[in-house]
Amino acid sequence: MHDAIFERSFSKNEKRKLGVWAFLSCFLIGFTFCILLKAYYRGPLPFLDIQHSRNSAFKMLWVMGTSNDQQLRVENNTEKWDNRRQQARLTNSSEKSESYDREITVTSSTEKSDHHDEEAIRVTNSLQNSDDQEVTVTNSTEKLDNHEQEASVTNNTEKSDSHGKEARIMNSSEKSVQAIELKKIKPLLVPICNFSQSKSDFCEINDMDVRIHGNSSNIFIVSSSQLTKNISAEDGSWRIRPYARKGDLFAMGRVRELSLKPSAYSDGKEIPKCTKNHSVPGIVFSVGGYSGNSFHDFSDILIPLYITTRHLNGEVEFLVANASPWWLGKYRILLTALSKYDIIDIDRDQEIHCFRSMIAGLKAHSDFGFDSSSPGPDGIYSMPSFTRFIRNVYSLKRDTVITLKDGDNTKPRLLIMARKGTRAFVNLEELAAEARSLGYRVKVADASWNTEEVAQMVNSFDAMLAVHGAGLTNTLFLPQRAVVIQVVPLGLELVARYFYELPAKAMNLRYLEYKIAANESTLIDKYPIDHPVIRDPSIYGKQGWGVFKKIYLDAQNIRLDISKFRTTLLQALELLREQ
């Protein structure tokens, strides 16, 4: 009776509203109850299938390469997990992976299979010829309520040819470069090509059937189960431009691109048969880029070629792309010292050359120099070793300079390198006259095309004076303990240091530097003294190399303050008197 009376006291619309509010009240009470109990939750509910979270958690990766510790770093954007800091250490069983809010450890080993879930990517690391290769993958996660989420995953992956590969996956919240999916990672590319170096890329193939058809830009790696196993067709080749200045897009645009293909991925075409077999390794490199500039000839080609081949003692064949007969002729003596065999011009050659070992690209350490931490056997990868090699190749007579003694009338010989274009001495004759008045025997010259003649000439001098530029590359031919004076134009202090100061000191030369003042630059004829071009060159450096180069390298000459520069010439004399 009371229920009926109560029911009649509400309209139909009011009863509907009352039901909705009752439902919402129950929902809020239940939700509050769950929130209060959440702090006591310590494990997964038994009815949850967590395996699905593996794919969603690692949906996107950010890839970046390292060179020193031979690691591949991958940063991962994961979905928001929890609003408190979570750490999980996962070691997966070959198919299932579980995740917990608390720290756990799960042991895993994967089976060998003919197909991987991951597809190969262009790997930027330097793992070579090691029994245990390590790949470090760094995941970048989103911050939630100012808590970073981290995970450490250690996988013991498939062993291939008795080489174990270990991967560690860790979270980080910074540094992202390029987005790709996790499934596209394949460690199988690691032993062949190294894309992690700052100056050059190279691919090293040992004890395999390697065939190069230069005219088609293809290098085939035949019958290699190590390579063809588990590689999808879309990832079955590597592309490389074999020139050691990979960060310079303009230079690399003038270098021929080559493709390295395992035989299973030859685009359905029949692998060409060998027409010429070789018993020594082959080295493929380009003389495109900035070849013809003496600095770049040595920095980008000849020093990297020395690093790559010196240990082979001439038992190596050179396969050259973008070959210029005049360039090969200019450095013929040096090239012959590194290889006992005729050079193969792969742009014009129609043969199918077959090798058991090959390196496509050149190994390089730094601009016009060597990495002192990697001296190689007997220190051959060092500037002193390279300059000894140069003196032997060109039969240079002087190993060291003269030592001046008090009362000795011997005059030291000073070579002033002249420039015909930019960064030239405006008052060159006045400079030479001042040097002669101080007791130098002076010769003014510019570098000629004939490298052998230049080497012989430079080696006969005790000191060299030059404005920052390619002429200072000829310091390679100076005898040890010679004096080098670099005149540094406005704005070029940093490049002067790295391109010529550090290499000169590494060659066991005595180095002096003269930084010109604003009134010694012809830029003062175009810009007022308080103009940013004069006052702060770094402003234009921030606008890009093209803008900076146009002002400070291409539009500046030097008008030395002779009375001021006299002090530097006297310092050079004092150095030559030292034992």
XYZ file of C-alpha atoms in Angstrom:
579
model
C 0.000 0.000 0.000
C 2.756 2.426 0.964
C 4.681 1.465 -2.212
C 1.682 2.289 -4.360
C 1.140 5.620 -2.647
C 4.849 6.388 -2.968
C 4.813 5.472 -6.651
C 1.813 7.707 -7.370
C 3.553 10.666 -5.707
C 6.055 10.870 -8.631
C 5.401 11.587 -12.258
C 6.765 9.274 -14.970
C 9.475 11.824 -15.912
C 10.528 12.282 -12.305
C 10.848 8.511 -11.828
C 13.208 8.326 -14.839
C 15.415 11.088 -13.429
C 15.486 9.386 -10.056
C 16.722 6.142 -11.697
C 19.529 7.942 -13.522
C 20.728 9.644 -10.368
C 20.620 6.367 -8.466
C 22.785 4.713 -11.165
C 25.329 7.562 -11.145
C 25.522 7.472 -7.339
C 26.299 3.735 -7.377
C 28.914 4.244 -10.081
C 30.677 7.015 -8.115
C 30.666 4.918 -4.951
C 32.201 1.975 -6.855
C 34.805 4.181 -8.560
C 35.824 5.718 -5.200
C 36.154 2.229 -3.761
C 38.521 1.204 -6.616
C 40.665 4.300 -6.167
C 41.077 3.637 -2.455
C 42.085 0.027 -3.070
C 44.539 0.862 -5.874
C 47.444 1.579 -3.503
C 47.224 -2.006 -2.243
C 47.256 -3.569 -5.698
C 50.480 -5.537 -6.221
C 50.015 -7.918 -9.117
C 48.071 -8.645 -12.275
C 44.567 -9.926 -12.063
C 44.452 -13.584 -13.055
C 41.942 -13.059 -15.845
C 43.955 -10.357 -17.663
C 45.885 -11.231 -20.831
C 48.839 -8.808 -20.754
C 50.588 -10.127 -23.830
C 48.664 -7.731 -26.040
C 50.287 -4.751 -24.295
C 53.650 -5.658 -25.786
C 52.700 -4.406 -29.248
C 50.840 -1.329 -28.070
C 53.528 -0.291 -25.555
C 56.253 -0.269 -28.195
C 54.262 1.163 -31.027
C 56.820 3.737 -32.224
C 60.608 3.966 -31.905
C 63.072 6.797 -32.317
C 66.364 5.655 -33.773
C 69.806 7.151 -33.347
C 73.288 5.670 -33.832
C 76.399 5.737 -31.619
C 79.995 5.015 -32.587
C 82.173 4.637 -29.514
C 80.589 1.718 -27.657
C 79.101 0.113 -30.794
C 75.476 0.436 -29.769
C 72.196 1.082 -31.539
C 70.017 3.473 -29.514
C 66.311 3.558 -30.154
C 63.967 5.949 -28.346
C 60.387 4.792 -27.878
C 57.198 6.877 -27.541
C 54.971 4.668 -25.333
C 51.388 5.258 -24.262
C 50.707 6.717 -20.834
C 51.006 3.847 -18.375
C 50.432 4.873 -14.763
C 50.721 8.134 -12.855
C 53.405 6.796 -10.566
C 56.978 5.814 -11.444
C 57.109 2.273 -12.795
C 60.140 0.103 -13.416
C 60.134 -3.299 -15.038
C 62.992 -5.532 -15.983
C 61.789 -7.954 -18.611
C 63.616 -10.916 -20.041
C 61.214 -12.434 -22.530
C 60.396 -16.069 -23.251
C 60.520 -16.519 -27.010
C 56.836 -15.809 -27.655
C 55.149 -14.442 -24.500
C 56.112 -11.286 -22.639
C 54.497 -10.254 -19.366
C 54.493 -6.840 -17.681
C 53.870 -5.950 -14.044
C 53.652 -2.726 -12.071
C 56.283 -4.124 -9.707
C 59.865 -5.006 -10.691
C 60.159 -8.539 -12.009
C 62.659 -10.684 -13.885
C 61.638 -13.201 -16.518
C 64.244 -15.419 -18.172
C 64.097 -16.013 -21.874
C 65.805 -17.630 -24.808
C 64.631 -17.388 -28.406
C 64.646 -20.139 -30.984
C 66.231 -19.933 -34.381
C 63.688 -19.451 -37.102
C 63.635 -18.647 -40.777
C 61.531 -15.552 -40.199
C 61.833 -12.697 -37.681
C 58.987 -10.500 -36.495
C 61.269 -7.528 -36.995
C 62.186 -6.152 -40.426
C 65.682 -4.840 -41.157
C 66.414 -1.108 -40.896
C 69.395 0.994 -41.902
C 71.551 0.369 -38.845
C 73.789 3.224 -37.728
C 76.334 1.536 -35.536
C 79.832 0.242 -35.658
C 79.521 -3.365 -34.506
C 82.160 -5.325 -36.355
C 83.743 -8.755 -35.946
C 82.865 -9.252 -32.298
C 81.676 -12.434 -30.648
C 79.070 -10.699 -28.516
C 77.384 -7.746 -30.163
C 75.334 -5.412 -28.051
C 72.455 -3.311 -29.175
C 71.105 -0.694 -26.794
C 67.578 0.466 -27.407
C 66.413 3.562 -25.520
C 62.719 4.189 -25.237
C 61.393 7.697 -24.808
C 58.202 7.702 -22.723
C 55.730 10.422 -21.950
C 55.789 12.095 -18.550
C 52.614 11.691 -16.518
C 52.122 13.775 -13.336
C 55.866 14.637 -13.492
C 56.888 10.975 -13.111
C 59.242 9.418 -15.697
C 58.553 5.819 -16.582
C 61.498 3.556 -17.250
C 61.853 -0.022 -18.375
C 64.886 -2.225 -18.801
C 64.439 -5.146 -21.127
C 67.206 -7.660 -21.731
C 66.696 -10.152 -24.528
C 68.941 -13.039 -25.356
C 68.257 -13.157 -29.067
C 69.043 -15.651 -31.746
C 72.658 -16.679 -32.162
C 73.784 -16.500 -35.757
C 77.048 -18.192 -36.723
C 77.945 -18.559 -33.056
C 77.728 -14.828 -32.518
C 75.410 -13.797 -29.680
C 73.560 -10.539 -29.881
C 72.296 -8.908 -26.725
C 69.717 -6.166 -26.643
C 68.883 -3.859 -23.788
C 65.805 -1.660 -24.000
C 65.659 1.310 -21.626
C 63.391 4.324 -21.393
C 64.474 7.936 -21.783
C 62.446 11.102 -22.256
C 64.703 13.039 -24.636
C 66.519 12.848 -27.990
C 64.492 11.671 -30.937
C 65.608 11.473 -34.511
C 63.479 9.341 -36.817
C 60.278 7.384 -36.205
C 60.051 3.742 -37.275
C 58.325 0.709 -35.900
C 59.971 -1.743 -33.511
C 59.355 -4.644 -35.864
C 61.711 -3.045 -38.380
C 64.820 -3.601 -36.246
C 67.079 -6.378 -37.455
C 70.554 -6.975 -36.008
C 71.483 -9.007 -39.092
C 72.619 -5.843 -40.913
C 75.085 -4.984 -38.177
C 78.189 -7.003 -39.193
C 78.296 -5.713 -42.783
C 77.754 -1.953 -42.976
C 78.811 0.750 -40.545
C 76.771 3.942 -40.783
C 77.649 5.271 -37.325
C 80.850 7.180 -38.080
C 80.621 10.953 -38.352
C 82.818 11.305 -41.423
C 82.179 8.224 -43.573
C 80.068 5.119 -44.130
C 81.603 1.830 -45.205
C 80.605 -1.798 -45.728
C 83.134 -4.537 -44.998
C 82.603 -8.017 -46.491
C 85.020 -10.832 -45.629
C 85.337 -14.439 -46.825
C 82.357 -14.302 -49.174
C 81.743 -14.409 -52.911
C 81.533 -10.705 -53.805
C 80.867 -9.588 -57.380
C 80.907 -6.017 -58.576
C 79.489 -4.797 -61.840
C 80.689 -1.253 -61.583
C 78.919 0.043 -64.651
C 75.575 -0.932 -63.080
C 76.475 0.386 -59.593
C 75.696 -3.034 -58.076
C 77.777 -5.149 -55.705
C 76.394 -8.688 -55.244
C 77.108 -10.852 -52.203
C 76.561 -14.419 -53.410
C 75.623 -17.577 -51.473
C 75.682 -15.960 -48.083
C 73.277 -17.669 -45.706
C 74.501 -15.297 -43.016
C 73.041 -12.381 -44.980
C 70.051 -13.776 -46.839
C 68.534 -15.612 -43.898
C 65.552 -13.775 -42.436
C 65.890 -10.601 -44.513
C 62.752 -9.392 -46.246
C 63.025 -8.360 -49.891
C 62.387 -4.679 -49.173
C 65.398 -4.570 -46.845
C 67.684 -6.759 -48.918
C 70.234 -4.153 -49.959
C 72.412 -1.377 -48.636
C 73.152 1.914 -50.396
C 76.384 3.754 -49.868
C 78.275 6.731 -51.303
C 81.958 5.803 -50.870
C 83.400 9.219 -50.014
C 84.536 10.429 -46.585
C 82.492 13.581 -46.118
C 79.035 12.237 -45.519
C 77.656 15.261 -43.637
C 78.172 17.559 -46.624
C 75.151 17.208 -48.913
C 76.707 19.219 -51.724
C 79.862 17.090 -51.790
C 77.957 13.810 -51.482
C 75.696 14.862 -54.338
C 78.768 14.586 -56.570
C 79.496 11.014 -55.448
C 78.100 7.941 -57.192
C 75.774 5.783 -55.085
C 76.389 2.030 -54.997
C 74.028 -0.789 -53.949
C 75.169 -3.886 -52.058
C 72.776 -6.797 -52.564
C 72.721 -10.323 -51.146
C 72.081 -12.731 -54.019
C 68.533 -13.534 -52.823
C 67.567 -9.903 -53.487
C 68.824 -9.257 -56.996
C 65.462 -7.895 -58.206
C 64.659 -11.234 -59.814
C 67.599 -10.906 -62.188
C 70.227 -13.565 -62.633
C 73.424 -12.911 -60.678
C 76.128 -12.034 -63.231
C 78.896 -14.579 -63.688
C 82.489 -13.659 -62.936
C 84.580 -12.534 -65.875
C 87.635 -11.673 -63.776
C 88.654 -13.190 -60.437
C 90.898 -11.444 -57.922
C 92.983 -13.024 -55.174
C 93.420 -9.891 -53.041
C 90.815 -7.669 -51.343
C 89.089 -4.883 -53.254
C 88.532 -1.328 -51.987
C 85.763 0.727 -53.596
C 85.931 4.507 -53.220
C 85.037 7.697 -55.044
C 87.157 10.636 -56.121
C 84.120 12.862 -56.589
C 83.044 15.365 -53.948
C 85.580 18.153 -53.503
C 88.454 16.358 -55.229
C 90.876 18.779 -56.850
C 91.191 20.882 -53.694
C 94.398 19.662 -52.064
C 92.974 19.799 -48.542
C 89.997 17.655 -49.494
C 92.164 15.347 -51.607
C 94.043 14.362 -48.459
C 91.319 14.829 -45.838
C 88.492 13.088 -47.710
C 90.320 10.545 -49.874
C 94.038 9.908 -49.368
C 94.257 9.816 -45.556
C 91.095 7.642 -45.304
C 92.522 5.412 -48.051
C 95.740 5.100 -46.034
C 93.765 4.211 -42.887
C 91.745 1.599 -44.778
C 94.586 -0.103 -46.664
C 98.007 0.558 -45.125
C 98.022 -2.684 -43.119
C 97.583 -4.673 -46.352
C 101.077 -3.676 -47.581
C 99.959 -3.102 -51.163
C 98.084 -6.399 -51.525
C 94.818 -4.704 -52.413
C 93.079 -3.498 -55.564
C 91.404 -0.103 -55.935
C 88.040 0.200 -57.686
C 87.413 3.902 -58.258
C 84.130 5.681 -58.951
C 83.883 9.209 -60.385
C 87.445 8.700 -61.590
C 89.232 11.613 -63.257
C 92.397 10.693 -65.187
C 94.075 13.960 -64.175
C 93.400 13.272 -60.471
C 94.716 9.719 -60.672
C 97.763 11.059 -62.484
C 98.361 13.768 -59.875
C 98.528 11.238 -57.022
C 99.828 8.270 -59.041
C 102.963 7.818 -56.905
C 101.036 7.794 -53.656
C 98.341 5.451 -54.979
C 100.980 3.063 -56.305
C 102.567 2.939 -52.861
C 99.266 1.761 -51.357
C 98.382 -0.784 -54.061
C 100.599 -2.933 -56.276
C 97.821 -3.388 -58.831
C 96.348 -1.351 -61.653
C 93.416 0.884 -60.726
C 89.991 -0.214 -61.985
C 87.718 2.578 -63.216
C 84.325 1.073 -62.375
C 82.430 3.823 -64.199
C 83.744 2.622 -67.529
C 84.711 -0.996 -66.846
C 82.381 -3.701 -68.221
C 83.905 -6.689 -66.401
C 82.275 -8.600 -63.548
C 85.033 -8.481 -60.924
C 84.892 -11.141 -58.211
C 86.561 -10.913 -54.808
C 86.585 -12.912 -51.593
C 86.837 -9.735 -49.503
C 85.863 -6.144 -50.169
C 85.397 -2.799 -48.440
C 83.001 -0.347 -50.061
C 83.761 3.108 -48.724
C 86.704 4.397 -46.705
C 87.371 4.421 -42.975
C 88.072 7.934 -41.711
C 88.930 9.397 -38.315
C 88.709 13.181 -38.603
C 89.350 16.070 -40.975
C 92.980 15.988 -42.101
C 94.006 13.804 -39.198
C 93.908 10.615 -37.191
C 92.296 9.400 -34.000
C 95.119 9.208 -31.461
C 93.159 6.634 -29.449
C 93.300 4.181 -32.393
C 96.952 4.165 -33.473
C 96.785 0.694 -35.032
C 99.679 -1.789 -35.263
C 103.073 -0.089 -34.808
C 101.267 3.266 -34.629
C 100.612 3.314 -38.380
C 97.339 5.246 -37.958
C 98.946 8.473 -36.770
C 100.094 11.703 -38.359
C 103.826 11.089 -37.705
C 103.526 7.678 -39.355
C 101.661 9.161 -42.316
C 104.225 11.929 -42.856
C 107.030 9.338 -42.741
C 105.112 7.402 -45.359
C 104.821 10.575 -47.478
C 108.558 11.309 -47.211
C 109.387 7.748 -48.268
C 106.900 7.723 -51.155
C 108.193 10.988 -52.616
C 111.844 10.286 -51.664
C 112.101 13.521 -49.687
C 115.650 14.158 -48.499
C 115.135 16.089 -45.282
C 113.686 14.496 -42.167
C 114.406 17.440 -39.854
C 115.173 21.154 -40.186
C 118.463 22.919 -39.586
C 119.305 24.186 -36.119
C 120.572 27.754 -36.028
C 123.506 28.495 -33.736
C 124.859 31.772 -32.422
C 127.457 33.170 -34.768
C 126.263 30.945 -37.589
C 125.644 32.834 -40.820
C 123.273 30.159 -42.158
C 119.990 31.683 -43.187
C 116.808 29.679 -42.619
C 114.632 29.212 -45.665
C 111.095 30.657 -45.501
C 108.389 29.649 -47.985
C 105.500 32.092 -48.371
C 102.529 30.356 -49.967
C 100.762 32.836 -52.235
C 97.079 32.704 -53.084
C 95.648 33.930 -56.364
C 92.003 34.162 -55.336
C 90.559 35.126 -52.003
C 92.430 35.428 -48.695
C 95.469 36.664 -50.582
C 98.194 38.960 -49.170
C 97.527 42.434 -50.556
C 101.017 43.647 -49.541
C 102.911 40.447 -50.395
C 106.075 42.164 -51.663
C 106.343 44.289 -48.523
C 105.950 41.132 -46.395
C 108.695 39.276 -48.283
C 111.058 42.264 -47.979
C 110.541 42.414 -44.197
C 111.314 38.694 -43.840
C 114.544 39.075 -45.841
C 115.603 41.989 -43.655
C 115.342 39.716 -40.605
C 117.678 37.116 -42.085
C 115.409 34.698 -43.966
C 116.022 33.327 -47.435
C 112.553 33.888 -48.864
C 110.715 32.214 -51.710
C 107.169 33.127 -52.742
C 105.352 30.328 -54.529
C 101.957 28.819 -55.083
C 101.153 25.122 -55.258
C 101.429 23.702 -58.748
C 99.556 20.770 -60.244
C 102.557 18.433 -59.959
C 102.443 17.053 -56.417
C 105.894 15.470 -56.659
C 107.472 18.809 -57.543
C 105.596 20.596 -54.755
C 106.677 17.948 -52.233
C 110.350 18.309 -53.159
C 110.178 22.107 -53.002
C 108.372 22.331 -49.651
C 110.675 19.778 -48.036
C 113.667 22.038 -48.701
C 112.316 24.806 -46.410
C 112.644 25.341 -42.675
C 109.533 27.480 -42.253
C 106.263 28.040 -44.075
C 103.974 31.077 -43.961
C 100.434 30.950 -45.358
C 96.958 32.354 -44.920
C 94.366 29.819 -43.804
C 93.534 27.736 -46.857
C 94.400 24.645 -48.878
C 98.020 25.764 -49.287
C 98.667 24.725 -45.694
C 98.024 21.107 -46.711
C 101.601 21.185 -47.975
C 102.811 21.089 -44.369
C 102.727 17.316 -44.966
C 105.970 17.667 -46.947
C 107.876 19.782 -44.420
C 110.724 18.199 -42.444
C 110.038 17.533 -38.783
C 110.369 20.483 -36.365
C 109.857 22.984 -39.174
C 107.971 26.154 -38.232
C 104.471 26.767 -39.583
C 102.925 30.248 -39.418
C 99.195 30.350 -40.116
C 97.674 33.767 -40.715
C 94.059 33.577 -39.545
C 91.586 35.875 -41.322
C 88.689 37.525 -39.545
C 86.071 35.009 -38.369
C 88.075 31.856 -39.136
C 89.620 31.130 -35.741
C 87.745 27.884 -35.147
C 88.276 26.272 -38.556
C 91.916 27.374 -38.484
C 92.425 25.470 -35.265
C 90.851 22.203 -36.326
C 91.954 22.082 -39.960
C 95.596 23.103 -39.603
C 96.754 23.929 -36.070
C 96.016 20.531 -34.534
C 97.304 18.541 -37.542
C 100.516 20.628 -37.666
C 101.232 19.912 -34.019
C 100.491 16.217 -34.599
C 103.117 16.238 -37.399
C 105.785 17.342 -34.907
C 105.967 20.830 -36.414
C 106.383 24.053 -34.415
C 103.204 26.081 -34.848
C 102.697 29.855 -34.715
C 99.486 31.721 -35.359
C 98.789 35.302 -36.284
C 95.169 36.439 -35.948
C 94.607 39.554 -37.961
C 92.892 42.624 -36.535
C 89.829 44.168 -38.172
C 91.920 46.835 -39.898
C 94.048 44.096 -41.546
C 91.043 42.628 -43.359
C 89.771 44.066 -46.609
C 86.260 43.572 -45.230
C 86.830 46.892 -43.481
C 86.676 48.488 -46.939
C 83.074 47.276 -47.314
C 81.684 47.477 -43.790
C 82.026 50.059 -41.001
C 84.033 49.056 -37.931
C 80.898 48.610 -35.791
C 79.072 46.428 -38.383
C 78.197 42.886 -37.211
C 80.357 41.433 -40.015
C 83.386 42.994 -38.324
C 82.250 42.993 -34.722
C 80.660 39.523 -34.414
C 81.217 36.968 -37.224
C 79.388 34.312 -35.167
C 76.103 35.972 -36.117
C 76.664 34.893 -39.718
C 77.967 31.497 -38.688
C 74.540 30.816 -37.189
C 72.951 31.567 -40.555
C 74.635 28.563 -42.154
C 77.942 27.670 -43.749
C 76.946 29.071 -47.151
C 76.327 32.559 -45.781
C 79.446 32.464 -43.589
C 81.686 31.181 -46.397
C 80.493 33.809 -48.849
C 81.617 36.602 -46.501
C 84.687 35.357 -44.653
C 86.274 32.871 -47.067
C 85.261 34.173 -50.480
C 85.275 37.959 -50.014
C 88.219 38.675 -47.725
C 91.871 39.480 -48.429
C 94.686 40.277 -46.006
C 96.567 43.546 -45.633
C 99.142 42.732 -42.930
C 100.377 45.343 -40.468
C 104.040 44.609 -41.222
C 105.465 46.240 -38.092
C 103.094 44.185 -35.962
C 103.712 40.969 -37.872
C 107.480 41.407 -37.451
C 107.173 39.964 -33.932
C 105.824 36.670 -35.304
C 108.692 36.376 -37.786
C 111.182 36.881 -34.960
C 109.449 34.209 -32.885
C 109.913 31.751 -35.746
C 113.657 32.510 -35.820
C 113.878 31.813 -32.103
C 112.147 28.465 -32.532
C 114.639 27.456 -35.205
C 117.486 28.189 -32.763
C 116.044 25.737 -30.246
C 117.444 22.225 -30.130
